[in-house]
C-alpha positions as a printed Julia matrix, in Angstrom:
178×3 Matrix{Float64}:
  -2.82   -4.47    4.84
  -6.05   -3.95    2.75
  -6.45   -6.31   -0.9
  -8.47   -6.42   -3.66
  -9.39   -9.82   -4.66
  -9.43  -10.35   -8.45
  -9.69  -13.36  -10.6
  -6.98  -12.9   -13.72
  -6.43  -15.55  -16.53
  -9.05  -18.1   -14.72
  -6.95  -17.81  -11.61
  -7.71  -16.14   -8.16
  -4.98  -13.69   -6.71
  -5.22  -10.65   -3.98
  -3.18   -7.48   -5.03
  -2.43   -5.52   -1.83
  -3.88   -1.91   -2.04
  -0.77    0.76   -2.01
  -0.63    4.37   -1.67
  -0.15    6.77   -4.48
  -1.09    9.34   -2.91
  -3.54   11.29    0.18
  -6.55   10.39   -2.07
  -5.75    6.97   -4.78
  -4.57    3.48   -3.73
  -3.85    0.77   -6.25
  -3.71   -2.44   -6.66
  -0.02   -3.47   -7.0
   0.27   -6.62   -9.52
   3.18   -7.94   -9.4
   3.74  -10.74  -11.96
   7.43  -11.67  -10.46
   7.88  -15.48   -9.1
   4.08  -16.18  -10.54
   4.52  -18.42  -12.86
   1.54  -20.06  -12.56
  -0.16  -16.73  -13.95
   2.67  -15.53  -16.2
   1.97  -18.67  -18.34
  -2.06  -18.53  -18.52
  -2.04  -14.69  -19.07
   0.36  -14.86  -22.05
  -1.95  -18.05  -23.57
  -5.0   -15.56  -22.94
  -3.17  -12.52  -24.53
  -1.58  -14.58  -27.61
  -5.46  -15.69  -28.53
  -7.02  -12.34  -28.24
  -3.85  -10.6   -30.24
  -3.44  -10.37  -34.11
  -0.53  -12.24  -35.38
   3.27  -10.42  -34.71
   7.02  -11.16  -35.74
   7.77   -9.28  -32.59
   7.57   -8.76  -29.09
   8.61   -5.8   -27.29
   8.38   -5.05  -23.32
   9.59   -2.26  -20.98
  11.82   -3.17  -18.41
  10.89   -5.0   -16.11
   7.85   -6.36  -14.56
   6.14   -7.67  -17.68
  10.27   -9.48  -18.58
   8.85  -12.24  -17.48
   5.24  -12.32  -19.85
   7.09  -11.13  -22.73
   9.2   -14.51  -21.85
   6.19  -16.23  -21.67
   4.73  -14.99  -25.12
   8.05  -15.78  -26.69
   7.92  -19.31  -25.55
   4.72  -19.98  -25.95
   4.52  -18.2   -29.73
   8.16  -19.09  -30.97
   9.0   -15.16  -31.51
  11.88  -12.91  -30.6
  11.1   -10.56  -28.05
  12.66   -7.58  -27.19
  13.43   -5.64  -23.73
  13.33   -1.47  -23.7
  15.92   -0.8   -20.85
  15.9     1.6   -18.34
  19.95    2.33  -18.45
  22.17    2.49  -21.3
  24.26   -1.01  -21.38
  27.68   -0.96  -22.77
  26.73   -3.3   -25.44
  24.2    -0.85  -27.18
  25.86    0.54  -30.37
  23.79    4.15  -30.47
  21.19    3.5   -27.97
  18.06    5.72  -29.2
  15.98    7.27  -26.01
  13.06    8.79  -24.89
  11.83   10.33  -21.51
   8.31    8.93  -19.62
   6.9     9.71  -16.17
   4.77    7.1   -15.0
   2.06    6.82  -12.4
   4.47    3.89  -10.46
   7.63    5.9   -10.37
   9.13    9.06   -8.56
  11.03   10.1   -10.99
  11.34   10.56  -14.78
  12.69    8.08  -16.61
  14.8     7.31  -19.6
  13.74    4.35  -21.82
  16.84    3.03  -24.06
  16.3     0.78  -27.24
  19.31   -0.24  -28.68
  19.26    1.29  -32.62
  20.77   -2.76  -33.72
  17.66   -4.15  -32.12
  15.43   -0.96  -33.42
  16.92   -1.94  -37.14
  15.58   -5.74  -36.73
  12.41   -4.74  -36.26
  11.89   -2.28  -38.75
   8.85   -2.79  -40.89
   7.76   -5.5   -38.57
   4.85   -6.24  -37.2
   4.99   -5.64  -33.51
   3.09   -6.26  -30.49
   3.86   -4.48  -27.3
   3.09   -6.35  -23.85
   2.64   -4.47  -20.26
   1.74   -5.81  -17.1
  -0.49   -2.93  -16.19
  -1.56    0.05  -18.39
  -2.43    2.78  -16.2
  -2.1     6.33  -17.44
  -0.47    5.66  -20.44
   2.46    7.55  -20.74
   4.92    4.69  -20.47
   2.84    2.61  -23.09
   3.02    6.29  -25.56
   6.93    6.38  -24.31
   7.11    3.01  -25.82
   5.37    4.29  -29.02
   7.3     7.05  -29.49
  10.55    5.01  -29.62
   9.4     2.41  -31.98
   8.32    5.16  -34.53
  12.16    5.86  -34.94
  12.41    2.77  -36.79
   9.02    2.26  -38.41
   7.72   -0.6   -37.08
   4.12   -1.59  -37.39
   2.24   -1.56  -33.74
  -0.41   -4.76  -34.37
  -1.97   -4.29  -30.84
  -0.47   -2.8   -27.13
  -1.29   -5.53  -24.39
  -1.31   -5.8   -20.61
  -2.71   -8.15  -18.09
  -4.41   -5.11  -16.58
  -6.18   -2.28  -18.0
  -6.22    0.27  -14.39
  -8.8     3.06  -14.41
 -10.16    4.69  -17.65
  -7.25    2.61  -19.5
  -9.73   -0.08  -19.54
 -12.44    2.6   -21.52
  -9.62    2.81  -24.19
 -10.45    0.86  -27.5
  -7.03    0.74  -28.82
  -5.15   -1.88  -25.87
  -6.03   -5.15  -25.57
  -6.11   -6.57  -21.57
  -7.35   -9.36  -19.88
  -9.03   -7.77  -16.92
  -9.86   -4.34  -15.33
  -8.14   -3.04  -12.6
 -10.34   -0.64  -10.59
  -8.78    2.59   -8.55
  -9.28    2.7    -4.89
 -10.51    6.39   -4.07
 -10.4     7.5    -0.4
């Protein structure tokens, strides 16, 4: 199996090239079980992000760096689920299609959690930005409760996302044409 070789938060890794379709591989990052780069990334992406009372993440690869961030910054974060949980009292949704998945999907943000934030100043963490449309999915949801979006951070910027002036990511994650 082919990888691309990439050094990410001062550390070496190889992300194995995958499909997406007859003509675009990428390179899957998978931040699960790494702690070893889960911890430097989130140092990196605390110092290059303006100060936040929150964190938010969609589930569930970048759990784990939201985690991290939270630790390492003392701040709440929060998770944007991809099922409704029987503890949400009026869940508040939205619809994305990303480049990753098959399928639309539903993102759920529990209106209680929604209502903490309001007015706040929040910073919302990715492993990978890509395409964008789970990042503006994200977006979308937090506008229902005002918040204020102080910067949108990933690990990885993939593609053009790296062109974009409004994200802030550590390194640039090239597509593999065929």
């Amino acid at each position: 199996m082919a990888v691309y070789k990439m050094k990410i938060a001062g550390l070496e890794r190889d992300l194995t090239l995958c499909p997406v379709s007859d003509t675009l591989d990428i390179g899957a990052f998978i931040i699960f079980g790494d702690v070893e780069l889960t911890v430097a990334a989130a140092k990196e992406l605390i110092e290059k992000c303006p100060d936040f009372d929150y964190i938010v993440t969609p589930e569930a690869k970048s759990i784990p760096l939201a985690y991290e961030i939270s630790r390492q910054s003392g701040k709440k974060y929060f998770v944007i689920r991809k099922k409704p949980k029987v503890y949400m009292t009026n869940p508040v949704t939205v619809e994305v299609k990303s480049i990753t998945t098959a399928s639309v999907q539903t993102l759920i943000l529990d209106s209680a959690d929604g209502e903490q934030m309001r007015g706040k100043k929040v910073l919302v963490i990715d492993d990978v930005i890509s395409t964008g449309e789970s990042l503006a999915a994200v977006e979308k949801l937090l506008e229902k409760f005002d918040v204020n979006i102080v910067a949108k951070a990933a690990v990885l910027a993939e593609g053009d996302a790296a062109d974009r002036d409004d994200i802030v990511f550590l390194e640039k994650l090239p597509l593999f044409f065929k």
